[in-house]
Short mmCIF file of C-alpha atoms in Angstrom, two decimals:
data_model
loop_
_atom_site.label_atom_id
_atom_site.label_comp_id
_atom_site.label_asym_id
_atom_site.label_seq_id
_atom_site.Cartn_x
_atom_site.Cartn_y
_atom_site.Cartn_z
CA MET R 1 119.97 25.45 -9.37
CA VAL R 2 116.48 24.89 -11.22
CA THR R 3 113.52 25.89 -9.35
CA THR R 4 109.93 24.81 -9.83
CA PRO R 5 107.52 27.62 -10.85
CA THR R 6 105.28 29.18 -8.31
CA GLY R 7 101.93 27.58 -8.00
CA SER R 8 103.04 24.28 -9.78
CA LYS R 9 104.40 20.89 -8.92
CA ARG R 10 106.40 18.57 -10.88
CA LYS R 11 104.44 15.18 -11.38
CA PRO R 12 106.42 11.87 -11.67
CA ALA R 13 106.12 10.60 -15.25
CA LEU R 14 104.16 7.47 -15.57
CA ARG R 15 105.61 4.35 -16.97
CA ARG R 16 103.65 2.37 -19.56
CA SER R 17 104.10 -0.78 -21.21
CA PRO R 18 104.86 -1.09 -24.95
CA ALA R 19 101.43 -2.83 -25.29
CA ASP R 20 99.52 -0.04 -23.65
CA ILE R 21 101.48 2.43 -25.83
CA ALA R 22 100.29 0.68 -28.79
CA GLY R 23 96.70 1.09 -27.70
CA THR R 24 96.48 -2.88 -27.46
CA GLY R 25 97.07 -3.45 -23.53
CA LYS R 26 94.79 -3.82 -20.77
CA GLY R 27 96.66 -1.52 -18.45
CA ALA R 28 94.57 1.74 -17.79
CA VAL R 29 96.19 5.09 -17.80
CA THR R 30 96.12 6.61 -14.39
CA GLY R 31 97.17 10.08 -15.23
CA PRO R 32 97.92 12.67 -18.07
CA ASP R 33 99.82 11.03 -21.04
CA THR R 34 103.28 11.95 -21.99
CA ALA R 35 102.04 14.67 -24.56
CA GLY R 36 100.57 16.47 -21.80
CA ASN R 37 97.01 16.79 -23.22
CA GLY R 38 95.36 16.14 -20.05
CA ARG R 39 93.07 13.45 -21.05
CA SER R 40 91.19 11.85 -18.21
CA PRO R 41 91.78 8.28 -16.99
CA GLY R 42 90.25 5.64 -18.86
CA LYS R 43 90.09 7.19 -22.07
CA ASP R 44 91.52 6.08 -25.34
CA SER R 45 94.97 7.77 -26.00
CA THR R 46 95.07 7.03 -29.57
CA SER R 47 91.99 8.64 -30.90
CA GLY R 48 92.05 12.10 -28.88
CA THR R 49 88.18 12.00 -28.96
CA GLY R 50 87.79 11.07 -25.29
CA THR R 51 85.70 7.88 -26.32
CA LYS R 52 86.05 4.99 -23.81
CA ARG R 53 87.94 1.88 -24.86
CA VAL R 54 85.51 -0.90 -25.42
CA PRO R 55 86.94 -4.58 -25.38
CA ARG R 56 86.41 -6.56 -28.72
CA ARG R 57 84.12 -8.98 -27.03
CA GLU R 58 81.94 -6.20 -25.61
CA ARG R 59 81.99 -4.63 -29.16
CA PHE R 60 80.99 -7.98 -30.56
CA LEU R 61 77.94 -8.20 -28.18
CA VAL R 62 76.88 -4.63 -28.84
CA PHE R 63 76.90 -5.54 -32.50
CA LEU R 64 74.53 -8.52 -31.81
CA GLU R 65 72.33 -7.14 -29.13
CA GLY R 66 72.43 -3.26 -29.65
CA SER R 67 73.28 -0.84 -26.74
CA GLY R 68 71.23 0.92 -24.17
CA ARG R 69 68.89 -1.77 -23.32
CA SER R 70 68.48 -3.51 -20.05
CA ALA R 71 67.99 -7.38 -19.67
CA THR R 72 64.31 -8.76 -19.17
CA GLY R 73 63.13 -12.22 -18.48
CA SER R 74 59.52 -12.53 -18.41
CA SER R 75 58.49 -11.66 -21.90
CA TYR R 76 61.39 -13.69 -23.23
CA TYR R 77 60.79 -16.84 -21.26
CA THR R 78 57.00 -16.60 -21.74
CA ILE R 79 57.32 -16.51 -25.44
CA LEU R 80 59.85 -19.13 -25.44
CA GLY R 81 57.83 -21.35 -23.03
CA ALA R 82 54.44 -20.94 -24.85
CA THR R 83 56.14 -21.62 -28.30
CA LEU R 84 57.81 -24.83 -26.82
CA ALA R 85 54.83 -26.18 -25.59
CA LEU R 86 52.59 -25.74 -28.54
CA THR R 87 55.59 -27.60 -30.51
CA VAL R 88 55.62 -30.37 -28.37
CA ILE R 89 51.80 -30.52 -28.59
CA GLY R 90 51.87 -30.67 -32.18
CA LEU R 91 54.46 -33.49 -32.30
CA MET R 92 52.30 -35.49 -29.81
CA MET R 93 49.26 -34.92 -32.16
CA VAL R 94 51.07 -35.35 -35.44
CA LEU R 95 52.08 -38.65 -34.05
CA SER R 96 48.70 -39.69 -32.95
CA ALA R 97 46.74 -38.42 -36.08
CA SER R 98 49.11 -39.60 -38.60
CA SER R 99 49.59 -43.14 -37.10
CA VAL R 100 46.61 -44.73 -38.99
CA GLU R 101 47.81 -43.49 -42.31
CA SER R 102 51.30 -44.40 -41.54
CA ILE R 103 50.15 -48.08 -40.66
CA ALA R 104 48.13 -48.11 -43.69
CA ALA R 105 50.88 -47.22 -46.03
CA ALA R 106 53.26 -49.56 -44.18
CA ALA R 107 50.87 -52.44 -44.83
CA GLY R 108 51.14 -52.05 -48.50
CA SER R 109 54.94 -51.52 -48.66
CA ASP R 110 57.95 -53.51 -47.91
CA ALA R 111 59.44 -51.22 -45.43
CA GLY R 112 56.90 -52.44 -43.04
CA ALA R 113 56.86 -50.91 -39.60
CA ALA R 114 59.84 -48.77 -40.56
CA THR R 115 57.21 -46.23 -42.05
CA THR R 116 54.88 -46.61 -39.22
CA PHE R 117 56.13 -43.14 -37.68
CA ASP R 118 57.41 -41.63 -40.91
CA LEU R 119 55.62 -38.46 -40.58
CA PHE R 120 56.24 -38.11 -37.05
CA LEU R 121 59.90 -38.50 -37.40
CA LYS R 122 60.05 -35.86 -40.36
CA GLN R 123 58.13 -33.55 -38.37
CA SER R 124 60.40 -34.05 -35.46
CA MET R 125 63.51 -33.39 -37.66
CA PHE R 126 61.79 -30.04 -38.94
CA ALA R 127 60.96 -29.17 -35.35
CA ALA R 128 64.71 -29.37 -34.31
CA ALA R 129 65.98 -27.46 -37.27
CA GLY R 130 63.21 -24.81 -36.25
CA VAL R 131 64.46 -24.71 -32.88
CA VAL R 132 68.02 -24.15 -33.96
CA ALA R 133 66.91 -21.31 -36.52
CA MET R 134 64.76 -19.86 -33.62
CA LEU R 135 67.80 -19.75 -30.95
CA GLY R 136 70.09 -18.51 -33.74
CA LEU R 137 67.89 -15.47 -34.86
CA SER R 138 67.31 -14.68 -31.22
CA ARG R 139 70.81 -13.66 -30.72
CA LEU R 140 70.74 -10.98 -33.87
CA GLY R 141 69.73 -7.42 -33.42
CA PRO R 142 67.68 -4.81 -35.33
CA ARG R 143 70.55 -3.68 -37.71
CA GLN R 144 71.04 -7.12 -38.76
CA TYR R 145 67.63 -7.64 -39.62
CA ARG R 146 67.46 -4.27 -41.56
CA TRP R 147 70.39 -5.33 -43.45
CA PHE R 148 68.91 -8.62 -44.42
CA ALA R 149 65.49 -7.07 -45.44
CA TRP R 150 65.97 -6.37 -49.29
CA PRO R 151 67.93 -9.72 -49.85
CA LEU R 152 65.31 -11.64 -48.13
CA TYR R 153 62.65 -9.81 -50.29
CA PHE R 154 64.45 -10.51 -53.58
CA VAL R 155 65.13 -14.23 -52.60
CA GLY R 156 61.30 -14.61 -52.00
CA VAL R 157 60.77 -13.19 -55.26
CA ILE R 158 62.99 -15.77 -56.93
CA LEU R 159 61.68 -18.62 -55.06
CA LEU R 160 58.12 -18.00 -55.77
CA GLY R 161 58.97 -17.52 -59.36
CA LEU R 162 60.61 -20.93 -59.28
CA VAL R 163 57.44 -22.52 -57.81
CA LEU R 164 55.38 -21.44 -60.82
CA VAL R 165 58.19 -22.83 -63.21
CA ILE R 166 59.18 -26.25 -61.40
CA GLY R 167 56.79 -26.45 -58.66
CA LYS R 168 54.81 -29.19 -57.43
CA GLU R 169 50.92 -29.13 -57.34
CA VAL R 170 49.02 -30.70 -54.33
CA ASN R 171 45.28 -30.76 -54.00
CA GLY R 172 44.98 -28.12 -56.67
CA ASN R 173 47.32 -25.70 -55.21
CA LYS R 174 50.86 -25.18 -56.75
CA ASN R 175 52.94 -24.27 -53.66
CA TRP R 176 55.62 -26.62 -53.41
CA ILE R 177 58.98 -27.08 -54.59
CA GLU R 178 60.61 -30.65 -54.25
CA ILE R 179 64.23 -31.18 -54.15
CA GLY R 180 65.14 -34.69 -53.73
CA PRO R 181 63.35 -36.41 -50.56
CA VAL R 182 62.65 -32.74 -49.54
CA THR R 183 59.52 -31.00 -50.34
CA GLY R 184 59.39 -27.25 -49.14
CA GLN R 185 56.80 -24.46 -49.28
CA PRO R 186 58.59 -21.14 -50.33
CA SER R 187 55.58 -19.01 -49.24
CA GLU R 188 56.15 -19.82 -45.64
CA ALA R 189 59.57 -18.23 -45.84
CA VAL R 190 58.12 -15.47 -47.93
CA LYS R 191 55.74 -14.47 -44.77
CA LEU R 192 58.75 -13.78 -42.60
CA ALA R 193 60.68 -12.06 -45.36
CA MET R 194 57.28 -9.68 -46.04
CA ALA R 195 57.30 -8.93 -42.15
CA ILE R 196 61.03 -7.89 -42.03
CA TRP R 197 60.75 -6.00 -45.58
CA PHE R 198 57.76 -4.26 -44.59
CA ALA R 199 59.37 -2.98 -41.23
CA ALA R 200 62.51 -1.91 -43.01
CA VAL R 201 60.68 0.17 -45.58
CA LEU R 202 57.99 1.70 -43.46
CA SER R 203 60.29 2.54 -40.45
CA ARG R 204 62.53 4.73 -42.71
CA LYS R 205 59.60 6.90 -43.83
CA GLY R 206 58.76 7.97 -40.22
CA ALA R 207 55.89 10.54 -39.97
CA LEU R 208 55.50 10.45 -43.65
CA VAL R 209 53.75 7.15 -43.48
CA THR R 210 50.57 8.89 -42.76
CA GLU R 211 50.21 10.26 -46.28
CA TRP R 212 48.90 7.81 -48.53
CA LYS R 213 51.32 8.15 -51.16
CA HIS R 214 54.06 7.09 -48.67
CA ALA R 215 52.16 4.19 -47.11
CA LEU R 216 51.31 3.00 -50.78
CA ILE R 217 54.68 2.90 -52.25
CA PRO R 218 56.74 0.63 -52.13
CA VAL R 219 54.71 -1.55 -49.64
CA VAL R 220 51.50 -2.31 -51.64
CA PRO R 221 53.22 -2.92 -55.01
CA GLY R 222 56.10 -4.92 -53.79
CA GLY R 223 53.95 -6.86 -51.26
CA GLY R 224 51.37 -7.08 -54.05
CA LEU R 225 53.90 -8.97 -56.29
CA LEU R 226 54.49 -11.55 -53.68
CA ILE R 227 50.81 -11.95 -53.25
CA ILE R 228 50.09 -12.29 -56.97
CA LEU R 229 52.81 -14.94 -57.33
CA VAL R 230 51.43 -16.86 -54.68
CA MET R 231 47.93 -16.57 -56.24
CA ALA R 232 49.18 -17.72 -59.43
CA GLY R 233 49.36 -21.10 -57.80
CA SER R 234 46.04 -21.04 -56.41
CA ASP R 235 46.67 -20.91 -52.87
CA LEU R 236 44.09 -18.54 -51.68
CA GLY R 237 44.65 -19.30 -47.76
CA THR R 238 48.24 -18.31 -47.80
CA VAL R 239 47.23 -15.05 -49.71
CA ILE R 240 44.79 -14.28 -47.20
CA ILE R 241 47.74 -14.78 -44.43
CA MET R 242 49.97 -12.33 -46.40
CA GLY R 243 47.41 -10.02 -46.81
CA MET R 244 46.89 -9.79 -42.86
CA ILE R 245 50.71 -9.29 -42.58
CA MET R 246 50.57 -6.27 -44.93
CA LEU R 247 47.81 -4.79 -43.22
CA ALA R 248 49.45 -5.29 -39.80
CA ALA R 249 52.62 -3.80 -40.95
CA LEU R 250 50.89 -0.70 -42.28
CA PHE R 251 48.59 -0.46 -38.91
CA PHE R 252 51.93 -0.72 -36.55
CA ALA R 253 53.57 1.79 -38.66
CA GLY R 254 50.71 4.49 -38.02
CA SER R 255 49.07 4.62 -41.46
CA PRO R 256 45.68 6.25 -41.42
CA MET R 257 42.77 3.90 -40.68
CA ARG R 258 40.68 5.16 -43.63
CA PHE R 259 43.69 4.13 -45.93
CA LEU R 260 43.75 0.67 -44.27
CA GLY R 261 39.87 0.42 -44.47
CA ALA R 262 40.17 1.05 -48.30
CA LEU R 263 42.91 -1.57 -48.84
CA PHE R 264 41.00 -4.00 -46.64
CA ALA R 265 37.75 -3.49 -48.77
CA VAL R 266 39.92 -4.03 -52.04
CA ALA R 267 41.44 -7.19 -50.57
CA SER R 268 38.19 -8.45 -49.66
CA ALA R 269 36.60 -7.98 -53.21
CA GLY R 270 39.59 -9.62 -54.63
CA ALA R 271 39.44 -12.84 -52.46
CA LEU R 272 35.73 -12.81 -53.13
CA LEU R 273 36.31 -12.50 -57.10
CA MET R 274 38.97 -15.41 -56.74
CA SER R 275 36.45 -17.66 -54.96
CA VAL R 276 33.70 -17.05 -57.51
CA VAL R 277 35.91 -17.62 -60.60
CA SER R 278 37.16 -21.13 -59.16
CA SER R 279 34.72 -24.07 -58.91
CA ASN R 280 36.67 -25.44 -55.89
CA ARG R 281 36.66 -22.50 -54.06
CA SER R 282 33.05 -21.81 -54.83
CA ASN R 283 32.18 -25.45 -53.82
CA ARG R 284 33.70 -25.02 -50.37
CA ILE R 285 31.66 -21.96 -49.76
CA SER R 286 28.61 -23.81 -50.85
CA ALA R 287 29.56 -26.50 -48.44
CA TRP R 288 30.26 -23.98 -45.48
CA LEU R 289 26.74 -22.42 -46.26
CA LYS R 290 25.21 -25.84 -46.43
CA LEU R 291 23.73 -25.30 -49.78
CA ASP R 292 25.12 -28.23 -51.35
CA CYS R 293 26.22 -31.38 -49.46
CA SER R 294 24.98 -33.81 -52.09
CA THR R 295 28.43 -34.80 -53.53
CA GLY R 296 30.25 -35.21 -50.08
CA LEU R 297 31.67 -31.64 -50.02
CA CYS R 298 30.30 -31.39 -46.31
CA ASP R 299 32.13 -34.55 -45.14
CA GLN R 300 35.30 -33.28 -43.92
CA SER R 301 33.92 -30.21 -42.07
CA ASN R 302 30.93 -32.43 -40.53
CA ALA R 303 33.38 -35.18 -39.46
CA GLY R 304 35.46 -32.13 -37.65
CA MET R 305 32.43 -31.32 -36.02
CA TYR R 306 31.56 -34.76 -34.94
CA ALA R 307 35.25 -35.15 -33.46
CA LEU R 308 34.70 -32.09 -31.53
CA ALA R 309 31.43 -33.16 -30.19
CA SER R 310 32.34 -36.70 -29.32
CA GLY R 311 35.54 -35.42 -27.22
CA GLY R 312 33.17 -34.09 -24.53
CA TRP R 313 34.85 -32.19 -21.74
CA LEU R 314 37.85 -34.40 -21.12
CA GLY R 315 38.10 -36.35 -24.47
CA VAL R 316 38.30 -39.91 -25.22
CA GLY R 317 41.97 -40.32 -24.60
CA ILE R 318 45.29 -39.83 -26.56
CA GLY R 319 45.29 -41.91 -29.57
CA GLN R 320 41.96 -43.29 -29.24
CA SER R 321 40.22 -40.61 -31.77
CA ARG R 322 37.78 -42.52 -34.24
CA GLN R 323 37.46 -39.73 -36.88
CA LYS R 324 40.97 -40.07 -37.74
CA TRP R 325 40.44 -43.37 -39.28
CA ASN R 326 39.83 -41.94 -42.67
CA TRP R 327 36.65 -39.88 -41.71
CA ILE R 328 38.67 -36.63 -41.66
CA PRO R 329 41.21 -36.58 -44.72
CA GLU R 330 44.52 -35.94 -43.77
CA ALA R 331 43.63 -35.53 -39.99
CA HIS R 332 47.26 -34.48 -39.13
CA ASN R 333 47.00 -31.67 -41.35
CA ASP R 334 44.71 -28.72 -41.42
CA PHE R 335 42.02 -30.39 -39.25
CA ILE R 336 44.36 -31.46 -36.43
CA PHE R 337 42.52 -29.28 -33.97
CA ALA R 338 39.58 -31.49 -34.49
CA ILE R 339 41.53 -34.41 -33.26
CA ILE R 340 42.89 -32.45 -30.36
CA GLY R 341 39.28 -31.91 -29.37
CA GLU R 342 38.28 -35.60 -29.59
CA GLU R 343 41.23 -37.05 -27.83
CA PHE R 344 41.40 -34.34 -25.18
CA GLY R 345 38.02 -32.83 -25.20
CA LEU R 346 37.11 -29.00 -24.39
CA VAL R 347 39.86 -28.76 -21.98
CA GLY R 348 42.55 -29.74 -24.34
CA THR R 349 41.48 -27.20 -26.96
CA LEU R 350 41.21 -24.35 -24.34
CA VAL R 351 44.86 -25.14 -23.39
CA VAL R 352 45.86 -24.72 -27.01
CA VAL R 353 43.87 -21.59 -27.25
CA SER R 354 45.44 -20.36 -23.96
CA LEU R 355 48.91 -20.93 -25.36
CA PHE R 356 48.07 -18.78 -28.37
CA ALA R 357 46.88 -15.99 -26.05
CA VAL R 358 49.68 -16.11 -23.76
CA LEU R 359 52.21 -15.88 -26.84
CA ALA R 360 50.06 -12.83 -28.02
CA VAL R 361 49.84 -10.89 -24.81
CA ALA R 362 53.87 -11.50 -24.29
CA THR R 363 54.43 -10.12 -27.90
CA VAL R 364 52.11 -7.23 -27.30
CA ARG R 365 54.12 -6.57 -24.21
CA VAL R 366 57.25 -6.43 -26.01
CA THR R 367 56.00 -4.46 -28.87
CA MET R 368 54.47 -1.69 -26.67
CA ARG R 369 57.89 -1.39 -24.69
CA HIS R 370 59.93 -0.84 -27.84
CA THR R 371 60.27 2.69 -29.33
CA ASP R 372 61.81 1.77 -32.28
CA PRO R 373 59.27 1.71 -35.19
CA PHE R 374 61.20 -1.10 -36.98
CA ILE R 375 60.94 -3.46 -34.02
CA ARG R 376 57.26 -2.65 -33.43
CA ILE R 377 56.43 -3.43 -36.99
CA VAL R 378 58.22 -6.57 -36.98
CA CYS R 379 56.71 -7.76 -33.75
CA GLY R 380 53.18 -6.64 -34.79
CA SER R 381 53.45 -8.29 -38.17
CA ILE R 382 54.56 -11.69 -36.77
CA LEU R 383 51.90 -11.52 -34.06
CA VAL R 384 49.14 -10.98 -36.68
CA TRP R 385 50.79 -13.84 -38.86
CA ILE R 386 50.95 -16.66 -36.10
CA VAL R 387 47.89 -15.84 -34.13
CA GLY R 388 45.71 -14.50 -37.06
CA GLN R 389 46.67 -17.79 -38.56
CA ALA R 390 45.63 -19.93 -35.53
CA PHE R 391 42.15 -17.91 -35.52
CA VAL R 392 41.54 -18.65 -39.25
CA ASN R 393 42.33 -22.40 -38.74
CA ILE R 394 40.27 -22.99 -35.65
CA ALA R 395 37.34 -20.91 -37.21
CA MET R 396 37.67 -23.30 -40.05
CA VAL R 397 37.54 -26.52 -38.04
CA THR R 398 34.70 -24.98 -36.01
CA GLY R 399 32.57 -24.10 -38.99
CA LEU R 400 32.95 -20.27 -38.51
CA LEU R 401 34.97 -20.07 -41.72
CA PRO R 402 35.01 -22.15 -44.99
CA VAL R 403 37.76 -24.63 -45.38
CA ILE R 404 40.45 -22.85 -46.95
CA GLY R 405 43.37 -24.81 -46.34
CA VAL R 406 45.27 -23.00 -43.62
CA PRO R 407 47.65 -24.96 -41.06
CA LEU R 408 47.55 -24.63 -37.47
CA PRO R 409 50.67 -23.00 -36.38
CA PHE R 410 53.19 -25.24 -34.44
CA ILE R 411 50.72 -28.15 -34.35
CA SER R 412 49.68 -29.16 -37.95
CA TYR R 413 51.94 -31.43 -40.11
CA GLY R 414 54.10 -29.36 -42.44
CA GLY R 415 57.97 -28.80 -42.16
CA SER R 416 58.16 -25.63 -43.88
CA SER R 417 55.23 -24.26 -41.75
CA LEU R 418 56.95 -25.29 -38.50
CA THR R 419 60.57 -24.41 -39.29
CA PHE R 420 59.77 -20.93 -40.25
CA THR R 421 56.96 -20.07 -37.78
CA LEU R 422 59.80 -21.27 -35.31
CA ALA R 423 62.42 -18.77 -36.98
CA ALA R 424 59.75 -16.11 -36.81
CA VAL R 425 59.55 -16.70 -32.86
CA GLY R 426 63.38 -16.40 -32.89
CA VAL R 427 62.86 -12.87 -34.23
CA LEU R 428 60.35 -12.02 -31.55
CA LEU R 429 63.05 -13.43 -28.85
CA SER R 430 65.60 -11.20 -30.24
CA PHE R 431 63.74 -8.38 -29.34
CA ALA R 432 62.23 -9.72 -26.04
CA ARG R 433 65.60 -10.66 -24.79
CA LYS R 434 66.63 -7.06 -24.28
CA ILE R 435 64.16 -4.16 -24.05
CA PRO R 436 64.37 -0.67 -22.89
CA GLU R 437 63.83 0.35 -19.62
CA SER R 438 60.64 1.70 -18.41
CA GLU R 439 60.53 5.52 -18.07
CA PRO R 440 60.57 6.62 -14.29
CA THR R 441 57.20 7.60 -13.07
CA ALA R 442 56.96 11.20 -11.42
CA PRO R 443 56.86 11.20 -7.69
#
């Protein structure tokens, strides 16, 4: 007769399916396994590490979204709503501002009315591509962007090098590559690549970024190479925006202010030197200062001011602008803000400015909630890029800055600018969709 030892009871053995034994089934273990190792319920019976099994779908979502983050709705939908509103306004204004030039082009061509809305249709296609890119990038996480940082940088260097070899020159700037019917501006893609690359490099340095040598290398030489390649194509406006992105990345990384001040002084001196040695840029500065308007250098800026003045409070009505009738050259591009002011008045311009302000505030909220340096640097760099470029364009149209050829984000005509600006917003959305929970306050 077999007796059970005192103080212990025999427990019935658990039956498990072959799938559970192989580690692929969905059945949960409800007691000690057959080896008698006493692992707790719900633990992985194959690794012996006590790690809870995660289904493949959840592992995939964690790979995309990261872990330990709670969902948030306000910042995500605020950024998305402001971006889509600005894009819709941009499409509407491109249609209004470009219709006159499109009609004039159609009158002299065999296509006739088919080309009347040519620029609007092209901008609409780029907007659709940009929205797809935005939604796609919003599903990625920090680890994917870190992995793409260096490849994006090297691709940017190659593209900018190709511009100098086979690029197309427009209005004195060699900054475009033409492939068949599509003309692209690689420097717009490089802006996004810079923001991600700067963040990947600086976030790895941690507290060392407070030392000037760690803040300097490799950010300044690497970013300087991209800036020099763009400057070789004589696009000073894009160079200024790229310099703003570099300074923003260093600022959000925690570099000393004295280092940033010295870098800003050097960059300003370089921009001033580039303006002096170029007759085209020096003439624009003379026109801005009203030193020489005898050869028509002031006509574009004066027409922009006339458009804003004639708009009054509520504007003359959509499509009713008079300055777009060849008074403002390429009114659908750099000076489209003047057409907004003429057709929708002061109220319309304030709506556009308010949408950029809403986008800025929501981005700052996301930046401040995250503690990951990589995310904060990326968000801060993109914020300065988009909002800073909008400020430069509006200041240019209103006469606060000389005309330097910087488009208004989301609104000015330009497929490359619109597509990659929307893609940059997708990066912001990827961090706004899931942000860390706020720390509980002490009672």
